[in-house]
Structure formats: structure tokens, C-alpha cells
PDB file of C-alpha atoms in Angstrom:
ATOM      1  CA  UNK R  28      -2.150 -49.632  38.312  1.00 46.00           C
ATOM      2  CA  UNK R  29      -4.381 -49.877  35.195  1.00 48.00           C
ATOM      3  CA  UNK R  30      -3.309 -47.357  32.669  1.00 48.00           C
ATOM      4  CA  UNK R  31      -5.922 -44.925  30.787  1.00 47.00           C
ATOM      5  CA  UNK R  32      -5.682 -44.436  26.968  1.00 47.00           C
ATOM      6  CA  UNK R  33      -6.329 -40.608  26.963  1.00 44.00           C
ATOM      7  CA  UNK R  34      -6.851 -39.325  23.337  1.00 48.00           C
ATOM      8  CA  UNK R  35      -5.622 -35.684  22.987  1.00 47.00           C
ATOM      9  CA  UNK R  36      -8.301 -33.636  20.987  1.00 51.00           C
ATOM     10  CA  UNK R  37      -6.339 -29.968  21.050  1.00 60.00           C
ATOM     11  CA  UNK R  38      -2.998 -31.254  18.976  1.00 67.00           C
ATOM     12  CA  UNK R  39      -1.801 -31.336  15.453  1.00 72.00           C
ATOM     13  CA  UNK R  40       0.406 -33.227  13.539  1.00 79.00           C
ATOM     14  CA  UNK R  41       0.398 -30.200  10.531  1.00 79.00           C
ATOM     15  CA  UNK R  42       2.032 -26.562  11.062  1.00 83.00           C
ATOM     16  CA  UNK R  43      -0.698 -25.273   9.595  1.00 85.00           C
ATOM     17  CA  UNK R  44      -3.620 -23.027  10.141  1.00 81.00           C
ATOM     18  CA  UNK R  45      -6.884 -24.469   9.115  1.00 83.00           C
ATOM     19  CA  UNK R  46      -9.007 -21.119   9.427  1.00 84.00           C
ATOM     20  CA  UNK R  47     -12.602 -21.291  10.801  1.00 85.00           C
ATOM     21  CA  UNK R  48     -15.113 -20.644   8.221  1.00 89.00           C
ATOM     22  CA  UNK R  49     -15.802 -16.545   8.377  1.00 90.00           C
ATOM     23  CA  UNK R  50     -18.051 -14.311   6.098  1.00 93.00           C
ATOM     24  CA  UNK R  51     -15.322 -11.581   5.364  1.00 92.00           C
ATOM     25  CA  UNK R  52     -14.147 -13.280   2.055  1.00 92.00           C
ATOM     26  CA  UNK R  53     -17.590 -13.267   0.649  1.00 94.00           C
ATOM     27  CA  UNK R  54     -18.358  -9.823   2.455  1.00 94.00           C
ATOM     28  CA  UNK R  55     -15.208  -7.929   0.574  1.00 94.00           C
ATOM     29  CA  UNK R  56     -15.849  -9.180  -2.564  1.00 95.00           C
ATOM     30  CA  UNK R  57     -19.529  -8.036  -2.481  1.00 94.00           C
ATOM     31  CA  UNK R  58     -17.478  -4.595  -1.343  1.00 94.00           C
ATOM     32  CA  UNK R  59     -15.212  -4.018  -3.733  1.00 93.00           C
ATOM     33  CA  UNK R  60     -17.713  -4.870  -6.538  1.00 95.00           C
ATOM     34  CA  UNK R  61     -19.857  -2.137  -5.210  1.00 93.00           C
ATOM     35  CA  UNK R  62     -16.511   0.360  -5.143  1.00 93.00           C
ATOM     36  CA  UNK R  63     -15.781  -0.418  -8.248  1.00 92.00           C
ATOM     37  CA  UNK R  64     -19.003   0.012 -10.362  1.00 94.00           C
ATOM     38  CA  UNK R  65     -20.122   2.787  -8.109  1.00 94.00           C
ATOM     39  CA  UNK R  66     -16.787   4.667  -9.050  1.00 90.00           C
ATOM     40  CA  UNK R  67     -17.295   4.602 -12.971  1.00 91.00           C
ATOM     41  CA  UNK R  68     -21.088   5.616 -12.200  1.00 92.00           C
ATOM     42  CA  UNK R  69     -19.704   8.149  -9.977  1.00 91.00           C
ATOM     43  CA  UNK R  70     -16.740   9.023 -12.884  1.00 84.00           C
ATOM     44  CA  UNK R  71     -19.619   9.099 -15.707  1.00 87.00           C
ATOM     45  CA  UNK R  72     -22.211  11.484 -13.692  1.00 87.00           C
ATOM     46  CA  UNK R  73     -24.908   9.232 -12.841  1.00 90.00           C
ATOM     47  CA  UNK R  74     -26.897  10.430 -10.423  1.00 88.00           C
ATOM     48  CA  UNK R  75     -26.306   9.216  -6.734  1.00 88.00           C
ATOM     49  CA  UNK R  76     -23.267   8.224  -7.996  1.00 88.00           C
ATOM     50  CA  UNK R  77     -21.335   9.806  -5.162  1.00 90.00           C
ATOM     51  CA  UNK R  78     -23.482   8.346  -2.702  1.00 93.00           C
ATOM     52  CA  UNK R  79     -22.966   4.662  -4.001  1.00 92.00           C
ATOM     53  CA  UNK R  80     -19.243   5.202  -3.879  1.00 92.00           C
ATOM     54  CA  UNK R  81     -18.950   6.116  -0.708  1.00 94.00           C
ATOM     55  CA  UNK R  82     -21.380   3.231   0.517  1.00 94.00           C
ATOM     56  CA  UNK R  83     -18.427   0.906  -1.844  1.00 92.00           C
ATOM     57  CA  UNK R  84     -15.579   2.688   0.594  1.00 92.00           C
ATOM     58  CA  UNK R  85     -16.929   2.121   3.885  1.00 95.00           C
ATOM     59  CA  UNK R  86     -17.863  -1.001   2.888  1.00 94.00           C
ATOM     60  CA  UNK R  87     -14.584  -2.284   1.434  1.00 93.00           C
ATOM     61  CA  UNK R  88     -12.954  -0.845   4.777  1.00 92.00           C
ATOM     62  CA  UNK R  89     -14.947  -2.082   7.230  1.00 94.00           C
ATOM     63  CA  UNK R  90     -14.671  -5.765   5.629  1.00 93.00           C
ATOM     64  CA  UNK R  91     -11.118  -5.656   5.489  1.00 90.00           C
ATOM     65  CA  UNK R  92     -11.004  -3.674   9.323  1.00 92.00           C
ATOM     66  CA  UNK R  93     -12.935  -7.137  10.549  1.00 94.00           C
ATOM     67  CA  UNK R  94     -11.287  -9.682   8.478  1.00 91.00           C
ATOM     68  CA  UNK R  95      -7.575  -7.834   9.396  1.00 89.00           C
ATOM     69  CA  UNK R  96      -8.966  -8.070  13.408  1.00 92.00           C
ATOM     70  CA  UNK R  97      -9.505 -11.452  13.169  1.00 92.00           C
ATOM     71  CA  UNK R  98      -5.808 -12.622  11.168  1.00 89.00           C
ATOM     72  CA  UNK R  99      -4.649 -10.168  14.422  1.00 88.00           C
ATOM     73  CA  UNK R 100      -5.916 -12.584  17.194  1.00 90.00           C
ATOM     74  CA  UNK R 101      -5.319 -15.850  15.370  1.00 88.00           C
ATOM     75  CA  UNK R 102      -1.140 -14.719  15.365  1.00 86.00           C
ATOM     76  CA  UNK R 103      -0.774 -12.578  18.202  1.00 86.00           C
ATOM     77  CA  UNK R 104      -4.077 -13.915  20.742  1.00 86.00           C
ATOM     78  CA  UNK R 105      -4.437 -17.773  20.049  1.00 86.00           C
ATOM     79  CA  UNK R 106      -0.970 -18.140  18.403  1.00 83.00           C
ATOM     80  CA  UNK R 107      -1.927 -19.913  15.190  1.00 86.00           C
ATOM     81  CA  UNK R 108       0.811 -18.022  13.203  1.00 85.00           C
ATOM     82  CA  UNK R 109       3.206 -20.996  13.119  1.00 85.00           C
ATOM     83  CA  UNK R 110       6.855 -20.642  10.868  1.00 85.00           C
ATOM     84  CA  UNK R 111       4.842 -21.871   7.638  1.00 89.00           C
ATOM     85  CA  UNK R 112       1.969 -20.079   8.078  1.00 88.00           C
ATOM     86  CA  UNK R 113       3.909 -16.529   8.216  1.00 88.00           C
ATOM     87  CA  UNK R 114       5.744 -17.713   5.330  1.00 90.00           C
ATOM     88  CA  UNK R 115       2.458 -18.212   3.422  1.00 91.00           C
ATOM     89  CA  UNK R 116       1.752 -15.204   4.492  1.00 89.00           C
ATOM     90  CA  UNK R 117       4.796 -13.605   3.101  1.00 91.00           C
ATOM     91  CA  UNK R 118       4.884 -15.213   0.041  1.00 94.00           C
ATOM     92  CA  UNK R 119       1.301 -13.834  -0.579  1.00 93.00           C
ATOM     93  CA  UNK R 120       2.285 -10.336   0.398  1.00 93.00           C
ATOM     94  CA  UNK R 121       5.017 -10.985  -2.092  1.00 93.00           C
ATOM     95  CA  UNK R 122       2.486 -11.911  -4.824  1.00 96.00           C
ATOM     96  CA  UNK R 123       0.599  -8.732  -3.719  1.00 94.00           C
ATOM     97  CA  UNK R 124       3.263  -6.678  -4.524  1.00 95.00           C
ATOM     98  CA  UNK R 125       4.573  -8.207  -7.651  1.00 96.00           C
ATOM     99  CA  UNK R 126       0.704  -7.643  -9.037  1.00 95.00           C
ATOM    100  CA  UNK R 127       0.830  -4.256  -8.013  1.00 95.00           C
ATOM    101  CA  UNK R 128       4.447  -3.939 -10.220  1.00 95.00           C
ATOM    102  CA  UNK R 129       2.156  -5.164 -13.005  1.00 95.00           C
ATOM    103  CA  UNK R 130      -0.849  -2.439 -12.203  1.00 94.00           C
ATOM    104  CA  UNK R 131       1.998   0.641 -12.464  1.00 95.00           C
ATOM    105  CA  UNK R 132       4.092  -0.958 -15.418  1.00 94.00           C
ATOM    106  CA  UNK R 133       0.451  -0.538 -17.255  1.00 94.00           C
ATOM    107  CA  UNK R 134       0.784   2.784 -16.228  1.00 93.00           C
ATOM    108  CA  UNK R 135       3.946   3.643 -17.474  1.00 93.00           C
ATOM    109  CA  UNK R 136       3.590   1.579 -20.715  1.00 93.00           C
ATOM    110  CA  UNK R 137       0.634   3.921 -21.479  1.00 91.00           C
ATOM    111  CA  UNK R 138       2.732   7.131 -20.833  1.00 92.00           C
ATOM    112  CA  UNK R 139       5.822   5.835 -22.684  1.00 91.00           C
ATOM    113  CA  UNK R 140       3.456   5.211 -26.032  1.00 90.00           C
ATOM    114  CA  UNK R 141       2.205   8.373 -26.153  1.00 89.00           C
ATOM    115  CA  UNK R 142       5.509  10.072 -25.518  1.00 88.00           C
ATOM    116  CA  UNK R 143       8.171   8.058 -27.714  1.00 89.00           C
ATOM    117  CA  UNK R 144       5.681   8.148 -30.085  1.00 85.00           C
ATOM    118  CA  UNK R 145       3.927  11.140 -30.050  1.00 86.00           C
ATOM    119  CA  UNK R 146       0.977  11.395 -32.934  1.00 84.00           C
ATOM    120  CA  UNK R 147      -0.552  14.039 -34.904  1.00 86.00           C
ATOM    121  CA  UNK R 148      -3.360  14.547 -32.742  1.00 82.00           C
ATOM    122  CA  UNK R 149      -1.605  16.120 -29.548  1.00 81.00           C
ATOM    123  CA  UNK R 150       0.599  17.790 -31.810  1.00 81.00           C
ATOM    124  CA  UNK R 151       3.592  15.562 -32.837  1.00 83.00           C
ATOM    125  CA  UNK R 152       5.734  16.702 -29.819  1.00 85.00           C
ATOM    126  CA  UNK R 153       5.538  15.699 -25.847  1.00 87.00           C
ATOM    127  CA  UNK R 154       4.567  17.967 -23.533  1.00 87.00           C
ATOM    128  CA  UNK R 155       1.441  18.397 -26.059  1.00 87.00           C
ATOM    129  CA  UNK R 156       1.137  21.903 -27.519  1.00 83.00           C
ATOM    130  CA  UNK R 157      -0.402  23.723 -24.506  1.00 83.00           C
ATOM    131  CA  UNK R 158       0.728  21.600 -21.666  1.00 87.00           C
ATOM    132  CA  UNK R 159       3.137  23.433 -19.214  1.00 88.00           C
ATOM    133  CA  UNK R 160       4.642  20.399 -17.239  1.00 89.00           C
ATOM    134  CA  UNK R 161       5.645  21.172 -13.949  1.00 91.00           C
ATOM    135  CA  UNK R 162       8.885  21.616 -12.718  1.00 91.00           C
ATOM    136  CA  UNK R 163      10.801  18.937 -11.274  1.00 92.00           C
ATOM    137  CA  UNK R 164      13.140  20.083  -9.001  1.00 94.00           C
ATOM    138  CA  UNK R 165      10.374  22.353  -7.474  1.00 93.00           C
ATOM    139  CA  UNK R 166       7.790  19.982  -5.412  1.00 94.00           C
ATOM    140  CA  UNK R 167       8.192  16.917  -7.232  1.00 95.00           C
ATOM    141  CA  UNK R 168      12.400  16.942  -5.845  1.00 96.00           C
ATOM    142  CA  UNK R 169      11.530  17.960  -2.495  1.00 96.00           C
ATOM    143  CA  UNK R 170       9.107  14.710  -2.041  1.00 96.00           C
ATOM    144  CA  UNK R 171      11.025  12.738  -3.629  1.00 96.00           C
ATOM    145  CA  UNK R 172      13.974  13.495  -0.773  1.00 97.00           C
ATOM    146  CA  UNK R 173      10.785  13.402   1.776  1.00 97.00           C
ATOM    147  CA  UNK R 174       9.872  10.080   0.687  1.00 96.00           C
ATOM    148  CA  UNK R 175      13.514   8.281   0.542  1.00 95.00           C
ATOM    149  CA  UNK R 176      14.039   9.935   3.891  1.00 97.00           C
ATOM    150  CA  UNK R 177      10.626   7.999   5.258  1.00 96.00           C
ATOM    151  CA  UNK R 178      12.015   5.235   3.456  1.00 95.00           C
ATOM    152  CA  UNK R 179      15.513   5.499   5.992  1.00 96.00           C
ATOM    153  CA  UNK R 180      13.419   5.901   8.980  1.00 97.00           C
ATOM    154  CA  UNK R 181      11.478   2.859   8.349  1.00 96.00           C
ATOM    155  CA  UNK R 182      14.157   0.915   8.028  1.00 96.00           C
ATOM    156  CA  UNK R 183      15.865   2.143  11.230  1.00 96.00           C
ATOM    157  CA  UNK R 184      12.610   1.060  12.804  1.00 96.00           C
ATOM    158  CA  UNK R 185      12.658  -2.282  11.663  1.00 95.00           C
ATOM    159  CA  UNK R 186      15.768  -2.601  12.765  1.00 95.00           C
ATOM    160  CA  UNK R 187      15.659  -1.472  16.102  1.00 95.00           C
ATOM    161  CA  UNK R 188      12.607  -3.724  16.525  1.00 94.00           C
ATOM    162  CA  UNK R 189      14.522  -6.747  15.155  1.00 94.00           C
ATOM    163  CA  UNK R 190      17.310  -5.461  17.905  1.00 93.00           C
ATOM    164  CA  UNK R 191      14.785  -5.293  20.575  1.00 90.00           C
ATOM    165  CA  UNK R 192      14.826  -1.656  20.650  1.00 93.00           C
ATOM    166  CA  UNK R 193      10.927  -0.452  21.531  1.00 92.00           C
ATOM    167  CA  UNK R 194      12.140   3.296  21.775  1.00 94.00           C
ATOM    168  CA  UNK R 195      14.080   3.413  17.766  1.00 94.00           C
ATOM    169  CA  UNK R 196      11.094   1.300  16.635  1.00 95.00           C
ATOM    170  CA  UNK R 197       8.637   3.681  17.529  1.00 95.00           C
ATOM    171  CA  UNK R 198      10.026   6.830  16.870  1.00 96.00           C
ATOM    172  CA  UNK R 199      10.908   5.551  13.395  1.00 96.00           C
ATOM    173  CA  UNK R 200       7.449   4.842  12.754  1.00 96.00           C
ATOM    174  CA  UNK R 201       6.654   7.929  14.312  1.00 97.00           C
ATOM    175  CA  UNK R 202       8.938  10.490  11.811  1.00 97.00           C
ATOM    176  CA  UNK R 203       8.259   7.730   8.550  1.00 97.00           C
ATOM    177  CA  UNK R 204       4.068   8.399   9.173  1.00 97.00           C
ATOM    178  CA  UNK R 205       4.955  12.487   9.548  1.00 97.00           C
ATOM    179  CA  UNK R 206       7.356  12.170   6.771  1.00 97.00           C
ATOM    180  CA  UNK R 207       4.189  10.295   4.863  1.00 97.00           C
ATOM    181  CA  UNK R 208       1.421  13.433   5.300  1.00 97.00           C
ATOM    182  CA  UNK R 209       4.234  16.111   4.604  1.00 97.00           C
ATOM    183  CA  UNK R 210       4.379  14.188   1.003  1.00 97.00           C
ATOM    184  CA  UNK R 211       0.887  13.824   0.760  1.00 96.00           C
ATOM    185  CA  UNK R 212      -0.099  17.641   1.445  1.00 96.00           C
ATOM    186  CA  UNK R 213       2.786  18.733  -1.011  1.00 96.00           C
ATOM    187  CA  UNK R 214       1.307  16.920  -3.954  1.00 95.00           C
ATOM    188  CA  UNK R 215      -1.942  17.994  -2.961  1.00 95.00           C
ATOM    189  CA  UNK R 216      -0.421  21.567  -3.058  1.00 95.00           C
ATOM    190  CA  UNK R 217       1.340  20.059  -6.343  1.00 95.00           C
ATOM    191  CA  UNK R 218      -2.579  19.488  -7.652  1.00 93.00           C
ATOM    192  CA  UNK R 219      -3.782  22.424  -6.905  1.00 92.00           C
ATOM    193  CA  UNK R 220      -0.995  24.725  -8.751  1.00 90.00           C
ATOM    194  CA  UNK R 221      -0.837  22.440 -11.989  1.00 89.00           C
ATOM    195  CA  UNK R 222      -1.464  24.191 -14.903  1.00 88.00           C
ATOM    196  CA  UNK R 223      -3.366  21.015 -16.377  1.00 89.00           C
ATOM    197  CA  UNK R 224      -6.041  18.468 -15.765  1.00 87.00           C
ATOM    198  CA  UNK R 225      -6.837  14.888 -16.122  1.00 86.00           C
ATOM    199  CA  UNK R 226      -9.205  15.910 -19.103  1.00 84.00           C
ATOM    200  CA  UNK R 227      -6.065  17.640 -20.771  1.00 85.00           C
ATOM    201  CA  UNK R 228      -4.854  15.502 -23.468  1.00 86.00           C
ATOM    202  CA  UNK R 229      -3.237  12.360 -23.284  1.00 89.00           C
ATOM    203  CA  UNK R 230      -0.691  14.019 -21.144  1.00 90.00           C
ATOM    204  CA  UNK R 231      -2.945  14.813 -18.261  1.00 90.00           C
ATOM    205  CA  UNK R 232      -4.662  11.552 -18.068  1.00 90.00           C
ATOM    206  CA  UNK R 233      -1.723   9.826 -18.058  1.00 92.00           C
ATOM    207  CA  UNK R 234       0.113  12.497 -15.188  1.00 93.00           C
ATOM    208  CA  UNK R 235      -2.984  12.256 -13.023  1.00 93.00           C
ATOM    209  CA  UNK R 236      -3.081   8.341 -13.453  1.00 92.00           C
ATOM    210  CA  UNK R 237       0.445   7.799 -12.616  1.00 94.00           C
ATOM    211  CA  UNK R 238       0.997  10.041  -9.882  1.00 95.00           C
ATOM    212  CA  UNK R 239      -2.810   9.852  -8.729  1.00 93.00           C
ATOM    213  CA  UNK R 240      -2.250   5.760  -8.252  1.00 93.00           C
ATOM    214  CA  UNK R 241       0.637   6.624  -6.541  1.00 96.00           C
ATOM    215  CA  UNK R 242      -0.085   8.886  -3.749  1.00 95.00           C
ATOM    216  CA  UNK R 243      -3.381   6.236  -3.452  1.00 93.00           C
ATOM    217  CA  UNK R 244      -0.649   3.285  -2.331  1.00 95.00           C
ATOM    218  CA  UNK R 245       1.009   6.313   0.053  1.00 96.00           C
ATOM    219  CA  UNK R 246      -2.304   6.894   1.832  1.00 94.00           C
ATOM    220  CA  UNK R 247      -2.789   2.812   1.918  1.00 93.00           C
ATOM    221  CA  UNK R 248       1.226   2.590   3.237  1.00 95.00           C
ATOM    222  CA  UNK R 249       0.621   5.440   5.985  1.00 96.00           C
ATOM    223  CA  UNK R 250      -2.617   3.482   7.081  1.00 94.00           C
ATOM    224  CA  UNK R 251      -0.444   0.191   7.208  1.00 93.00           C
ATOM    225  CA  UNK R 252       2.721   1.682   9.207  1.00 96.00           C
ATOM    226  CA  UNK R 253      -0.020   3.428  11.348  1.00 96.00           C
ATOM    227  CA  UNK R 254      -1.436  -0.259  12.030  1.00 93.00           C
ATOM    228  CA  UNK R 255       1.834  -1.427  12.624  1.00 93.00           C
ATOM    229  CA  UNK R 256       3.008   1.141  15.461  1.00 94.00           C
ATOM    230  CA  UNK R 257      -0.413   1.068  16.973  1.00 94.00           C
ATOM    231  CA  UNK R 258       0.370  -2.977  17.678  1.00 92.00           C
ATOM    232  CA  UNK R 259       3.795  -1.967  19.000  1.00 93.00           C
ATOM    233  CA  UNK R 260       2.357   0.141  21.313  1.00 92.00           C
ATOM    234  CA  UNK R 261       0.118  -2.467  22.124  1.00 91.00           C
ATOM    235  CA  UNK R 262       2.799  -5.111  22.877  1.00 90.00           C
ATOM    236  CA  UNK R 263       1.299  -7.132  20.328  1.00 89.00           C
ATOM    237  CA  UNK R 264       4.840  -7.113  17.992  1.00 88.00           C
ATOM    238  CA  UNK R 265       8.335  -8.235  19.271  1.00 86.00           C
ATOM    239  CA  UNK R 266      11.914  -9.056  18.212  1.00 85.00           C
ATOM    240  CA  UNK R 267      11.064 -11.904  16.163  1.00 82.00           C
ATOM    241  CA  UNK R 268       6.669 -11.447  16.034  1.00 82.00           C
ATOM    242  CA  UNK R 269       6.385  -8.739  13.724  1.00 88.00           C
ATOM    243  CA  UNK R 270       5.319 -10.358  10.255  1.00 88.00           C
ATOM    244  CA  UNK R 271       2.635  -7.329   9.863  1.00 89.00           C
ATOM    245  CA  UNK R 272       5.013  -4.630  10.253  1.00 93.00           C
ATOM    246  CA  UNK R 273       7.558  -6.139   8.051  1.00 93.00           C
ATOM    247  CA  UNK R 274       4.938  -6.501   5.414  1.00 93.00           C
ATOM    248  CA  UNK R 275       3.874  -2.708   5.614  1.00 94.00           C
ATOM    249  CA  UNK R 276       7.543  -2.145   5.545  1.00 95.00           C
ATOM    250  CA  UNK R 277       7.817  -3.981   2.409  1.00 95.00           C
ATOM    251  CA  UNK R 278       5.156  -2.474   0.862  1.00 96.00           C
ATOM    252  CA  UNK R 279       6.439   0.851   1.651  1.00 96.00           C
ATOM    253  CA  UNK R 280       9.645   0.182  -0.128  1.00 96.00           C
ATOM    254  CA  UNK R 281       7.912  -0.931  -2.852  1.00 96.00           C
ATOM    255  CA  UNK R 282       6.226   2.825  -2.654  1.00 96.00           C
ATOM    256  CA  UNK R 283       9.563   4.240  -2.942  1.00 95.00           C
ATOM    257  CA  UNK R 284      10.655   2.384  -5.386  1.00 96.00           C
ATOM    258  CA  UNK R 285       8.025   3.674  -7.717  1.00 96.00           C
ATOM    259  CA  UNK R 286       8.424   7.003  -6.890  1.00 96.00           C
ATOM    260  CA  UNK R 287      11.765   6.819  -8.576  1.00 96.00           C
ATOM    261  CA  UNK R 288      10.442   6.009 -12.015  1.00 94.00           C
ATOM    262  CA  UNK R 289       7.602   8.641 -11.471  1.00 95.00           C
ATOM    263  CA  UNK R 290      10.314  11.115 -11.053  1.00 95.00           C
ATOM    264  CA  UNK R 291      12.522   9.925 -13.808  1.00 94.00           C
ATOM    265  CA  UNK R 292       9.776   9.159 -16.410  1.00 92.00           C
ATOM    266  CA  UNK R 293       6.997  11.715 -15.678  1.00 91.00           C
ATOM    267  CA  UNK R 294       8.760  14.555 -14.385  1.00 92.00           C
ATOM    268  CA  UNK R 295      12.198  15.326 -15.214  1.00 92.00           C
ATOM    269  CA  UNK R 296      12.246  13.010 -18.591  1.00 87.00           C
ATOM    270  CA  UNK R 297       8.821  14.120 -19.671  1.00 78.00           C
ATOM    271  CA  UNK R 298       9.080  17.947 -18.970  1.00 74.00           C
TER     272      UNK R 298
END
């Protein structure tokens, strides 16, 4: 019998993903350009400022929705996601995270020169003369329990994911994303009762900034656990599949993390 030489066409000798070429790079850039200038016209009072901004938002998320839905069906549809691509991917969520360290040490570096330091102008003392801080064991305590409690409940669900446990994996997603708004409406509530604003000294910028950055990256967290138990619902994540959930876990630990040295630094140290 005469033997055929069949070339294969559909194999690889590489673990990796070479991606097909997609307008969602070029399309979020274009985005977050437009968020970004459209927020300081917005911030400065140009007119149709407003408008541009939110054209930059629902831009920005509807790139990253379609570019996100597309990383979802290479990993969990065509099964591109080999054991060095997801640890690309890690090390880039890694990265992420270590510039967004960098974004809140700015942050803090700000508040701690105009505290250890305080000059003439604001009155050579911190709070500034006229500032009431807030209390901190009032609403700033009470999330910060709230938050290292979501922090507990994610991990339980990562856990019983990892263990094969659907049921613990979803109800810890479940209380972490309730645990989420219930911080997010208290500093709202926290806001709305301060005696200060961002245009109130040095002191109020600096507040606002901190804590206003923060509760941004809880909003972005609550969106990324909500992801997360939405695909576990789906079937799409398993015992040993779940690279997106254990980067929004990651993140939100990160989250916590910061929290800490808000509470320190801002409000029990700086009232």
C-alpha cells in the first residue's frame, strides 16, 4: 500500500497564542484619549464638556466590553489559553497592579508633603485652620471592617472554586459584590456629610484625590468580581480554568490593601 504524506495545517510547535489582528487596541486608545481630554475640559468648564466626557466613557467601555469578549472565547471557546499564555497573562496583570502601586504612592507622597511639612499658607498646622477632618472610627472604621470582610469572602470563594466547590464560590462572590455597594454607598454618605471640599485647601484636594481614586478602583473591582461570577454561572470557569477570576481577585486585594494606608494616613493619622 502506497503511503500519503499528509501535511497537518491546524498544529503548532509554540505554546503560544499568536492573536488575529483586531481593531480594539487602536479603538481604546482613540477612547481613552477622548476620556481623558474631555475630563479636564469637563473639570475646567468648557462648554459641552460634560457631553464629551461621557461620549470618552462609553467609549472606553464599550472598547474594552469587545476586546474583553473576544480574550473570553479565545480561553474558554477555542482554547487558546495554553500554560504560558495565562502566565503572560498574569505577569501582565501583575505589571498592572504594580503601576497602579505607583499611581496611589503619588498620591500619598503629595499628602505626606503637605502634612509633615505644613507651610505658611494653610496655616503652619495640618488639618489647615478651618478644616474639620472627619472622624475615623465613625464611617471611615465601619468600611474599613466592610471591606476586609469582602476581602475574607473572596478568598473563601476562590478557594472553594479551586476545591471544586460551585455553591462556596458563588455565594462568596455573591456577599464580597454586596459587601462592595454597602462600602460604596457609605462613602458616598461619607461625601455628602464632609464638612470640606476638593476646592478646600491642600487638604481637600488631597482627601478627595486619595479616597476619590480609591472608591474609583472599588467600582472597577465590583465590575470585575461581577464578570467573574457571571462566567461561573455560565460554566465558563472551573477548578483549574479560572485565570480571570483570580486576576479580579488579585486586584481586589490589592484594593484592600490600599484601604489600609488610606485609613492610617488620611484618616486617623491626619485628623
Amino acid at each position: 500500500m502506497k503511503h500519503l504524506d499528509v501535511k497537518r495545517t491546524d498544529y503548532q510547535v509554540f505554546p503560544f497564542h499568536l492573536v488575529d489582528p483586531s481593531p480594539w487596541p487602536i479603538l481604546t486608545s482613540f477612547a481613552l484619549f477622548t476620556f481623558t481630554v474631555s475630563a479636564v475640559l469637563y473639570m475646567h468648564g468648557f462648554a459641552n464638556g460634560g457631553t464629551l466626557l461621557t461620549l470618552g466613557f462609553l467609549l472606553t467601555a464599550g472598547a474594552m466590553t469587545l476586546w474583553f469578549r473576544d480574550v473570553v472565547t479565545e480561553s474558554t471557546y477555542l482554547g487558546h489559553h495554553t500554560f504560558e499564555v495565562k502566565k503572560g497573562l498574569t505577569i501582565g496583570v501583575a505589571l498592572f497592579i504594580v503601576s497602579e502601586i505607583f499611581a496611589f504612592l503619588s498620591v500619598f507622597w503629595a499628602y505626606l508633603h503637605s502634612s509633615l511639612a505644613p507651610t505658611i499658607e494653610i496655616g503652619s498646622s495640618w488639618p489647615p485652620l478651618g478644616i474639620t477632618p472627619l472622624d475615623p472610627f465613625a464611617i471611615p472604621l465601619l468600611n474599613t471592617l466592610v471591606l476586609l470582610s469582602s476581602g475574607a469572602f473572596i478568598t473563601w470563594s476562590h478557594h472553594a472554586l479551586i476545591q471544586g466547590n460551585r455553591s462556596g464560590a458563588i455565594w462568596g462572590g455573591i456577599f464580597t459584590i454586596i459587601l462592595a455597594l454597602v462600602f460604596t454607598g457609605l462613602q458616598y454618605v461619607e461625601y455628602s456629610t464632609a464638612g470640606f471640599t476638593i476646592a478646600d485647601s491642600v487638604y481637600g484636594t488631597v482627601f478627595f484625590a486619595s479616597t476619590g481614586l480609591h472608591g474609583l478602583h472599588i467600582i472597577v473591582g465590583t465590575i470585575f468580581i461581577v464578570i467573574g461570577l457571571l462566567r461561573i454561572f455560565a460554566y465558563h470557569l472551573t477548578d483549574n480554568h479560572h485565570l480571570g477570576y483570580e486576576s479580579a481577585i488579585l486586584y481586589w486585594h490589592f484594593v484592600d490593601v490600599v484601604w489600609l494606608f488610606l485609613f492610617v494616613l488620611v484618616y486617623w493619622w491626619g485628623s
